[in-house]
Amino acid sequence: MIILPAIDLKDGKCVRLFQGDYATAEQVAEDPVKTAQSFEEQGARWVHLVDLDGAKARRPVNDSTVFSIRDNVSMNIEVGGGIRDMDTVEYYLSHGINRIILGSAALHSPEFVREAVKKYGKKIAVGIDALKGKVAAEGWTAQSEVDYLEMAKRMEGIGVRYLIVTDIYKDGTMNGPNLVMLDKVNRAVSCNIIASGGVSNLKDIVDLNALGVYGAIAGKSIYTKALDLTAAITASQRLSGKSFKCSEEEEDHLERYFKKSELIPCIVQEASTNEVLMLAYMNRESMAKTLETGYTWFYSRSRQTLWNKGATSGHTQKVISMYADCDDDTLLVKVVQTGAACHTGSHSCFYKEIARN
């Protein structure tokens, strides 16, 4: 699970709100750029930026501050707040922002989201901010009657890969995330879920890891030092069983393997003996999950869904290394296999001898 420290921008300053109320804005750091740099020094690979003024104005307001941060860190950056059209999406992406968060626009203009996803794919995320189960908009100042699960399914249907899910009631309270809400949405859709709101300590990081969400955003708890960012990142990596670190540009790096096809064949080999265990297929999401968790995830062509090796049988595959072939269109994954790799009970799926010299 990825930890994303948050910087909320109002009047060019780092602030935090309580339950989304702008009247509760409290400055929590002196300099947004120095704050982002400190997050990077503590091991963060992503930073979550929100233009609070932009969310109300329906256009970028703190964009110059966002770009100053971009110019001074090498982390991946996601930005939300006031992004209502393709020109603004392209404006941010052309300045090196890695992921754009669409909020109110996703509620009111699904066709815009569809267009953005079609053009920019994984660089588009949607924020679902809910109060009492209903989606809020306009910087959380307006309430809709749309259920958050219905909204999540709509976005999944459009092709959105990342959903940032916030329980407004929990935001800024440091009373823990809404685990029930997050678990429901994580089970309901195949999108990568980034949890937001209420994260206060390492126990919350443990609980979110247990749900299997993709990421967790932490803000006030970091600024008050209730949560140590380095400790949270380290704990998340250990809980995920992560055995190696991906590059900071990991998601862009994955694209090279899917230029020819949406699926890539994956040969799985026992690390200690070099015995070939099985052949399966990965798509972008399953490859990302494999790299993130340190255990194999594949894509089922028959069921058209992701599956985690050993999730039901307990016969897991812990990743030791991963290689691409010379053409970047086949993967070789060396693993420690627990139990049998084949559903027949054989250690390897390749046990039917056809010929031998």
CSV table of C-alpha atoms in Angstrom, one decimal:
chain,number,residue,atom,x,y,z
A,1,MET,CA,0.0,0.0,0.0
A,2,ILE,CA,1.3,3.5,-1.0
A,3,ILE,CA,1.3,6.2,1.6
A,4,LEU,CA,0.5,9.7,0.2
A,5,PRO,CA,1.2,12.6,2.5
A,6,ALA,CA,-1.2,15.5,1.7
A,7,ILE,CA,-0.8,19.2,1.2
A,8,ASP,CA,-4.0,21.2,1.1
A,9,LEU,CA,-3.5,24.7,-0.4
A,10,LYS,CA,-5.4,27.8,0.5
A,11,ASP,CA,-4.1,31.3,-0.3
A,12,GLY,CA,-0.7,29.6,-1.2
A,13,LYS,CA,-0.4,28.1,2.3
A,14,CYS,CA,-0.5,24.6,3.7
A,15,VAL,CA,-3.7,24.2,5.7
A,16,ARG,CA,-6.0,21.5,7.1
A,17,LEU,CA,-9.8,21.5,7.4
A,18,PHE,CA,-12.1,19.8,9.8
A,19,GLN,CA,-14.8,17.8,8.1
A,20,GLY,CA,-14.3,19.8,4.9
A,21,ASP,CA,-15.4,23.1,6.5
A,22,TYR,CA,-13.4,26.0,5.0
A,23,ALA,CA,-14.1,28.1,8.1
A,24,THR,CA,-12.0,25.7,10.1
A,25,ALA,CA,-8.9,26.2,7.9
A,26,GLU,CA,-5.8,26.1,10.0
A,27,GLN,CA,-2.2,26.7,8.7
A,28,VAL,CA,-0.1,23.6,9.5
A,29,ALA,CA,3.2,24.4,7.8
A,30,GLU,CA,5.1,27.5,6.7
A,31,ASP,CA,6.2,26.6,3.2
A,32,PRO,CA,4.5,24.2,0.8
A,33,VAL,CA,7.7,23.5,-1.2
A,34,LYS,CA,9.8,22.8,1.9
A,35,THR,CA,6.9,20.6,3.3
A,36,ALA,CA,6.9,18.5,0.1
A,37,GLN,CA,10.7,18.2,0.2
A,38,SER,CA,10.5,17.0,3.8
A,39,PHE,CA,8.0,14.3,2.7
A,40,GLU,CA,10.3,13.1,0.0
A,41,GLU,CA,13.2,13.0,2.5
A,42,GLN,CA,11.1,10.8,4.7
A,43,GLY,CA,10.6,8.3,1.9
A,44,ALA,CA,7.4,9.3,0.2
A,45,ARG,CA,7.1,8.5,-3.5
A,46,TRP,CA,3.8,10.3,-4.0
A,47,VAL,CA,2.4,13.6,-2.7
A,48,HIS,CA,-1.3,14.5,-2.7
A,49,LEU,CA,-2.1,18.1,-3.5
A,50,VAL,CA,-5.5,19.8,-3.3
A,51,ASP,CA,-6.2,23.4,-4.5
A,52,LEU,CA,-8.9,24.3,-2.0
A,53,ASP,CA,-9.4,27.7,-3.5
A,54,GLY,CA,-9.6,26.2,-6.9
A,55,ALA,CA,-12.3,23.7,-5.8
A,56,LYS,CA,-14.5,26.6,-4.9
A,57,ALA,CA,-13.6,28.9,-7.8
A,58,ARG,CA,-13.9,26.0,-10.3
A,59,ARG,CA,-10.5,26.8,-11.8
A,60,PRO,CA,-6.9,26.6,-10.8
A,61,VAL,CA,-5.9,29.2,-8.1
A,62,ASN,CA,-2.8,27.8,-6.4
A,63,ASP,CA,-1.3,26.4,-9.6
A,64,SER,CA,1.9,28.5,-9.3
A,65,THR,CA,2.5,26.9,-5.9
A,66,VAL,CA,1.8,23.4,-7.3
A,67,PHE,CA,4.4,24.0,-10.1
A,68,SER,CA,6.9,25.3,-7.5
A,69,ILE,CA,6.5,22.0,-5.7
A,70,ARG,CA,6.9,20.1,-9.0
A,71,ASP,CA,10.1,22.0,-9.8
A,72,ASN,CA,11.7,21.1,-6.4
A,73,VAL,CA,10.9,17.4,-5.8
A,74,SER,CA,11.2,14.2,-7.8
A,75,MET,CA,8.2,12.5,-6.3
A,76,ASN,CA,5.1,11.7,-8.2
A,77,ILE,CA,2.4,14.4,-7.7
A,78,GLU,CA,-1.4,14.1,-8.0
A,79,VAL,CA,-3.4,17.3,-8.0
A,80,GLY,CA,-7.1,18.0,-7.5
A,81,GLY,CA,-9.3,21.0,-7.0
A,82,GLY,CA,-10.9,23.2,-9.8
A,83,ILE,CA,-10.2,20.9,-12.7
A,84,ARG,CA,-13.3,21.1,-14.8
A,85,ASP,CA,-12.2,20.9,-18.5
A,86,MET,CA,-9.6,19.2,-20.8
A,87,ASP,CA,-7.6,22.4,-21.1
A,88,THR,CA,-7.0,22.4,-17.3
A,89,VAL,CA,-6.1,18.7,-17.4
A,90,GLU,CA,-3.6,19.3,-20.2
A,91,TYR,CA,-2.3,22.4,-18.4
A,92,TYR,CA,-1.3,20.4,-15.4
A,93,LEU,CA,0.0,17.4,-17.2
A,94,SER,CA,2.1,19.6,-19.5
A,95,HIS,CA,3.8,21.0,-16.4
A,96,GLY,CA,4.9,17.5,-15.2
A,97,ILE,CA,2.0,16.6,-12.9
A,98,ASN,CA,1.7,12.8,-12.8
A,99,ARG,CA,-2.0,12.3,-12.0
A,100,ILE,CA,-5.1,14.5,-12.1
A,101,ILE,CA,-8.0,14.2,-9.7
A,102,LEU,CA,-11.4,15.0,-11.0
A,103,GLY,CA,-14.1,15.5,-8.3
A,104,SER,CA,-17.2,17.7,-9.0
A,105,ALA,CA,-16.6,17.3,-12.7
A,106,ALA,CA,-17.0,13.5,-12.4
A,107,LEU,CA,-20.4,14.0,-10.8
A,108,HIS,CA,-21.8,16.6,-13.2
A,109,SER,CA,-19.9,15.8,-16.4
A,110,PRO,CA,-19.3,12.1,-16.8
A,111,GLU,CA,-18.6,12.6,-20.6
A,112,PHE,CA,-15.7,14.8,-19.7
A,113,VAL,CA,-14.3,12.1,-17.5
A,114,ARG,CA,-14.7,9.6,-20.2
A,115,GLU,CA,-12.9,11.8,-22.7
A,116,ALA,CA,-10.0,12.4,-20.2
A,117,VAL,CA,-9.7,8.7,-19.4
A,118,LYS,CA,-9.7,7.8,-23.1
A,119,LYS,CA,-6.9,10.3,-23.7
A,120,TYR,CA,-4.8,10.0,-20.6
A,121,GLY,CA,-5.7,6.6,-19.0
A,122,LYS,CA,-4.0,6.0,-15.7
A,123,LYS,CA,-3.2,9.7,-15.3
A,124,ILE,CA,-6.8,10.4,-14.4
A,125,ALA,CA,-8.2,9.7,-10.9
A,126,VAL,CA,-11.6,10.5,-9.6
A,127,GLY,CA,-12.3,11.7,-6.0
A,128,ILE,CA,-15.4,10.4,-4.4
A,129,ASP,CA,-16.1,12.5,-1.3
A,130,ALA,CA,-19.1,11.3,0.6
A,131,LEU,CA,-21.1,12.6,3.6
A,132,LYS,CA,-23.6,10.0,5.1
A,133,GLY,CA,-23.1,7.9,2.0
A,134,LYS,CA,-23.9,10.6,-0.5
A,135,VAL,CA,-21.5,12.2,-2.9
A,136,ALA,CA,-20.5,15.9,-2.2
A,137,ALA,CA,-19.2,18.4,-4.7
A,138,GLU,CA,-18.0,22.0,-5.1
A,139,GLY,CA,-15.2,21.7,-2.5
A,140,TRP,CA,-17.6,19.8,-0.3
A,141,THR,CA,-20.0,22.7,-0.1
A,142,ALA,CA,-22.8,21.0,-2.1
A,143,GLN,CA,-24.5,17.7,-1.5
A,144,SER,CA,-26.0,15.3,-4.1
A,145,GLU,CA,-28.3,12.4,-3.8
A,146,VAL,CA,-25.9,10.0,-5.5
A,147,ASP,CA,-24.7,7.0,-3.4
A,148,TYR,CA,-21.0,6.7,-3.2
A,149,LEU,CA,-21.1,3.0,-4.4
A,150,GLU,CA,-23.2,3.9,-7.4
A,151,MET,CA,-20.7,6.7,-8.2
A,152,ALA,CA,-17.8,4.2,-7.9
A,153,LYS,CA,-19.4,1.8,-10.3
A,154,ARG,CA,-20.2,4.6,-12.8
A,155,MET,CA,-16.5,5.5,-12.8
A,156,GLU,CA,-15.4,1.9,-13.1
A,157,GLY,CA,-17.7,1.6,-16.2
A,158,ILE,CA,-16.0,4.7,-17.7
A,159,GLY,CA,-12.6,3.1,-17.3
A,160,VAL,CA,-11.3,5.1,-14.3
A,161,ARG,CA,-8.4,3.1,-12.6
A,162,TYR,CA,-8.0,5.2,-9.4
A,163,LEU,CA,-10.6,6.3,-7.0
A,164,ILE,CA,-9.8,8.5,-4.0
A,165,VAL,CA,-12.5,7.8,-1.5
A,166,THR,CA,-13.1,10.2,1.4
A,167,ASP,CA,-15.6,10.1,4.2
A,168,ILE,CA,-16.0,13.8,4.9
A,169,TYR,CA,-17.3,13.1,8.4
A,170,LYS,CA,-13.9,11.6,9.2
A,171,ASP,CA,-11.7,14.1,7.4
A,172,GLY,CA,-9.4,16.0,9.7
A,173,THR,CA,-10.8,14.3,12.8
A,174,MET,CA,-8.0,11.8,13.4
A,175,ASN,CA,-10.6,9.4,14.6
A,176,GLY,CA,-9.6,6.7,12.1
A,177,PRO,CA,-10.8,6.0,8.6
A,178,ASN,CA,-14.3,4.7,7.7
A,179,LEU,CA,-13.2,1.0,7.2
A,180,VAL,CA,-16.7,-0.2,6.5
A,181,MET,CA,-17.2,2.3,3.7
A,182,LEU,CA,-13.7,1.6,2.2
A,183,ASP,CA,-14.1,-2.1,2.4
A,184,LYS,CA,-17.5,-1.9,0.6
A,185,VAL,CA,-16.1,0.2,-2.3
A,186,ASN,CA,-12.9,-1.9,-2.6
A,187,ARG,CA,-15.0,-5.0,-3.0
A,188,ALA,CA,-17.6,-3.4,-5.3
A,189,VAL,CA,-15.2,-2.3,-8.0
A,190,SER,CA,-11.9,-3.3,-9.6
A,191,CYS,CA,-10.4,0.2,-9.4
A,192,ASN,CA,-7.4,1.0,-7.2
A,193,ILE,CA,-8.8,2.6,-4.1
A,194,ILE,CA,-7.0,5.3,-2.3
A,195,ALA,CA,-8.3,5.9,1.2
A,196,SER,CA,-8.7,9.4,2.6
A,197,GLY,CA,-9.9,10.9,5.8
A,198,GLY,CA,-9.3,10.1,9.5
A,199,VAL,CA,-5.9,8.4,9.3
A,200,SER,CA,-4.3,9.1,12.6
A,201,ASN,CA,-1.8,6.5,13.6
A,202,LEU,CA,0.0,3.3,12.7
A,203,LYS,CA,-3.0,1.1,13.6
A,204,ASP,CA,-4.9,2.9,10.9
A,205,ILE,CA,-2.2,2.0,8.4
A,206,VAL,CA,-2.4,-1.7,9.6
A,207,ASP,CA,-6.1,-1.7,9.2
A,208,LEU,CA,-6.1,-0.2,5.7
A,209,ASN,CA,-3.4,-2.7,4.6
A,210,ALA,CA,-5.7,-5.5,5.8
A,211,LEU,CA,-8.5,-4.2,3.6
A,212,GLY,CA,-6.1,-4.4,0.6
A,213,VAL,CA,-6.6,-0.9,-0.6
A,214,TYR,CA,-4.1,0.6,-3.0
A,215,GLY,CA,-3.1,3.7,-1.1
A,216,ALA,CA,-3.8,5.8,2.0
A,217,ILE,CA,-3.7,9.6,2.3
A,218,ALA,CA,-2.5,11.1,5.5
A,219,GLY,CA,-2.5,14.8,6.4
A,220,LYS,CA,-3.3,16.2,9.8
A,221,SER,CA,-1.8,13.2,11.6
A,222,ILE,CA,1.6,13.9,9.9
A,223,TYR,CA,1.6,17.6,10.7
A,224,THR,CA,0.7,17.0,14.4
A,225,LYS,CA,3.3,14.2,14.5
A,226,ALA,CA,0.7,11.7,15.7
A,227,LEU,CA,1.9,9.6,12.7
A,228,ASP,CA,5.5,9.3,11.7
A,229,LEU,CA,5.6,9.3,7.9
A,230,THR,CA,8.7,7.2,7.6
A,231,ALA,CA,7.3,4.6,10.0
A,232,ALA,CA,4.0,4.5,8.1
A,233,ILE,CA,5.8,3.9,4.8
A,234,THR,CA,8.1,1.2,6.3
A,235,ALA,CA,5.2,-0.5,8.1
A,236,SER,CA,3.1,-0.5,4.9
A,237,GLN,CA,5.9,-2.1,2.9
A,238,ARG,CA,6.5,-4.8,5.5
A,239,LEU,CA,2.8,-5.5,5.9
A,240,SER,CA,2.4,-5.9,2.2
A,241,GLY,CA,5.3,-8.4,2.1
A,242,LYS,CA,7.0,-6.1,-0.4
A,243,SER,CA,10.4,-7.5,-1.2
A,244,PHE,CA,11.8,-4.8,-3.5
A,245,LYS,CA,11.2,-1.1,-4.3
A,246,CYS,CA,9.7,0.1,-7.6
A,247,SER,CA,11.1,3.2,-9.2
A,248,GLU,CA,9.5,6.5,-8.5
A,249,GLU,CA,8.1,6.6,-12.0
A,250,GLU,CA,6.9,3.0,-11.7
A,251,GLU,CA,3.5,3.4,-13.3
A,252,ASP,CA,5.0,5.1,-16.4
A,253,HIS,CA,7.7,2.4,-16.5
A,254,LEU,CA,5.0,-0.3,-16.7
A,255,GLU,CA,3.6,1.1,-20.0
A,256,ARG,CA,6.6,-0.1,-22.0
A,257,TYR,CA,5.4,-3.7,-21.4
A,258,PHE,CA,1.9,-3.2,-22.8
A,259,LYS,CA,2.6,-1.4,-26.1
A,260,LYS,CA,1.8,-4.6,-28.1
A,261,SER,CA,-1.1,-5.9,-26.0
A,262,GLU,CA,-3.2,-5.3,-22.9
A,263,LEU,CA,-1.9,-8.6,-21.6
A,264,ILE,CA,1.6,-9.9,-21.2
A,265,PRO,CA,2.6,-13.6,-20.7
A,266,CYS,CA,4.3,-14.3,-17.5
A,267,ILE,CA,6.5,-17.4,-16.9
A,268,VAL,CA,6.8,-18.3,-13.2
A,269,GLN,CA,9.9,-20.1,-12.1
A,270,GLU,CA,11.0,-21.5,-8.7
A,271,ALA,CA,13.8,-19.3,-7.5
A,272,SER,CA,15.8,-22.0,-5.7
A,273,THR,CA,15.7,-24.7,-8.5
A,274,ASN,CA,14.8,-22.8,-11.7
A,275,GLU,CA,11.9,-25.2,-12.2
A,276,VAL,CA,9.2,-23.6,-14.4
A,277,LEU,CA,6.0,-23.7,-12.4
A,278,MET,CA,3.3,-22.1,-14.6
A,279,LEU,CA,2.4,-19.7,-17.3
A,280,ALA,CA,-0.1,-16.9,-16.6
A,281,TYR,CA,-1.0,-13.4,-17.9
A,282,MET,CA,-0.7,-10.0,-16.3
A,283,ASN,CA,-2.3,-6.7,-17.3
A,284,ARG,CA,-1.2,-3.3,-15.9
A,285,GLU,CA,-3.2,-3.6,-12.7
A,286,SER,CA,-2.0,-7.1,-11.8
A,287,MET,CA,1.6,-6.2,-12.6
A,288,ALA,CA,1.3,-3.1,-10.4
A,289,LYS,CA,-0.2,-5.1,-7.6
A,290,THR,CA,2.6,-7.8,-7.9
A,291,LEU,CA,5.2,-5.1,-7.6
A,292,GLU,CA,3.4,-3.3,-4.8
A,293,THR,CA,2.7,-6.4,-2.6
A,294,GLY,CA,5.6,-8.7,-3.5
A,295,TYR,CA,3.2,-11.6,-4.3
A,296,THR,CA,2.0,-12.6,-7.7
A,297,TRP,CA,-1.2,-11.2,-9.2
A,298,PHE,CA,-2.5,-12.3,-12.6
A,299,TYR,CA,-5.4,-11.5,-15.0
A,300,SER,CA,-7.9,-14.3,-15.7
A,301,ARG,CA,-8.8,-14.3,-19.4
A,302,SER,CA,-11.8,-16.5,-18.8
A,303,ARG,CA,-13.2,-14.7,-15.8
A,304,GLN,CA,-11.9,-11.3,-17.0
A,305,THR,CA,-10.8,-10.3,-13.5
A,306,LEU,CA,-7.6,-10.1,-11.4
A,307,TRP,CA,-6.6,-13.0,-9.2
A,308,ASN,CA,-4.0,-13.4,-6.5
A,309,LYS,CA,-2.2,-16.7,-6.6
A,310,GLY,CA,-2.8,-18.6,-3.4
A,311,ALA,CA,-5.7,-16.4,-2.2
A,312,THR,CA,-8.0,-19.4,-1.7
A,313,SER,CA,-5.5,-22.3,-1.6
A,314,GLY,CA,-2.8,-20.7,0.5
A,315,HIS,CA,-0.3,-21.8,-2.1
A,316,THR,CA,1.3,-18.3,-2.4
A,317,GLN,CA,4.1,-17.1,-4.6
A,318,LYS,CA,6.5,-14.6,-3.0
A,319,VAL,CA,8.3,-12.7,-5.7
A,320,ILE,CA,12.1,-12.7,-5.5
A,321,SER,CA,12.8,-11.1,-8.9
A,322,MET,CA,11.2,-10.1,-12.1
A,323,TYR,CA,12.7,-9.9,-15.6
A,324,ALA,CA,11.5,-8.8,-19.0
A,325,ASP,CA,12.8,-10.4,-22.2
A,326,CYS,CA,14.7,-8.6,-25.0
A,327,ASP,CA,11.4,-7.4,-26.6
A,328,ASP,CA,9.7,-6.3,-23.4
A,329,ASP,CA,6.7,-8.6,-24.3
A,330,THR,CA,7.2,-11.5,-21.9
A,331,LEU,CA,8.0,-11.6,-18.2
A,332,LEU,CA,10.0,-14.1,-16.1
A,333,VAL,CA,9.1,-14.0,-12.4
A,334,LYS,CA,11.2,-16.0,-9.9
A,335,VAL,CA,9.3,-16.9,-6.8
A,336,VAL,CA,9.3,-18.9,-3.5
A,337,GLN,CA,6.4,-21.2,-4.1
A,338,THR,CA,4.4,-22.3,-1.0
A,339,GLY,CA,2.7,-25.7,-1.7
A,340,ALA,CA,1.7,-26.7,-5.2
A,341,ALA,CA,1.6,-24.3,-8.1
A,342,CYS,CA,-0.8,-26.4,-10.1
A,343,HIS,CA,-4.5,-26.8,-9.2
A,344,THR,CA,-4.0,-30.6,-9.8
A,345,GLY,CA,-1.7,-30.7,-6.7
A,346,SER,CA,1.5,-31.0,-8.8
A,347,HIS,CA,4.3,-28.6,-7.8
A,348,SER,CA,4.6,-27.5,-11.5
A,349,CYS,CA,1.9,-27.2,-14.1
A,350,PHE,CA,4.4,-28.7,-16.6
A,351,TYR,CA,4.3,-32.4,-15.6
A,352,LYS,CA,2.9,-34.1,-18.8
A,353,GLU,CA,5.9,-35.4,-20.7
A,354,ILE,CA,5.5,-35.5,-24.4
A,355,ALA,CA,9.0,-36.4,-25.6
A,356,ARG,CA,12.6,-36.9,-24.4
A,357,ASN,CA,15.9,-37.4,-26.2
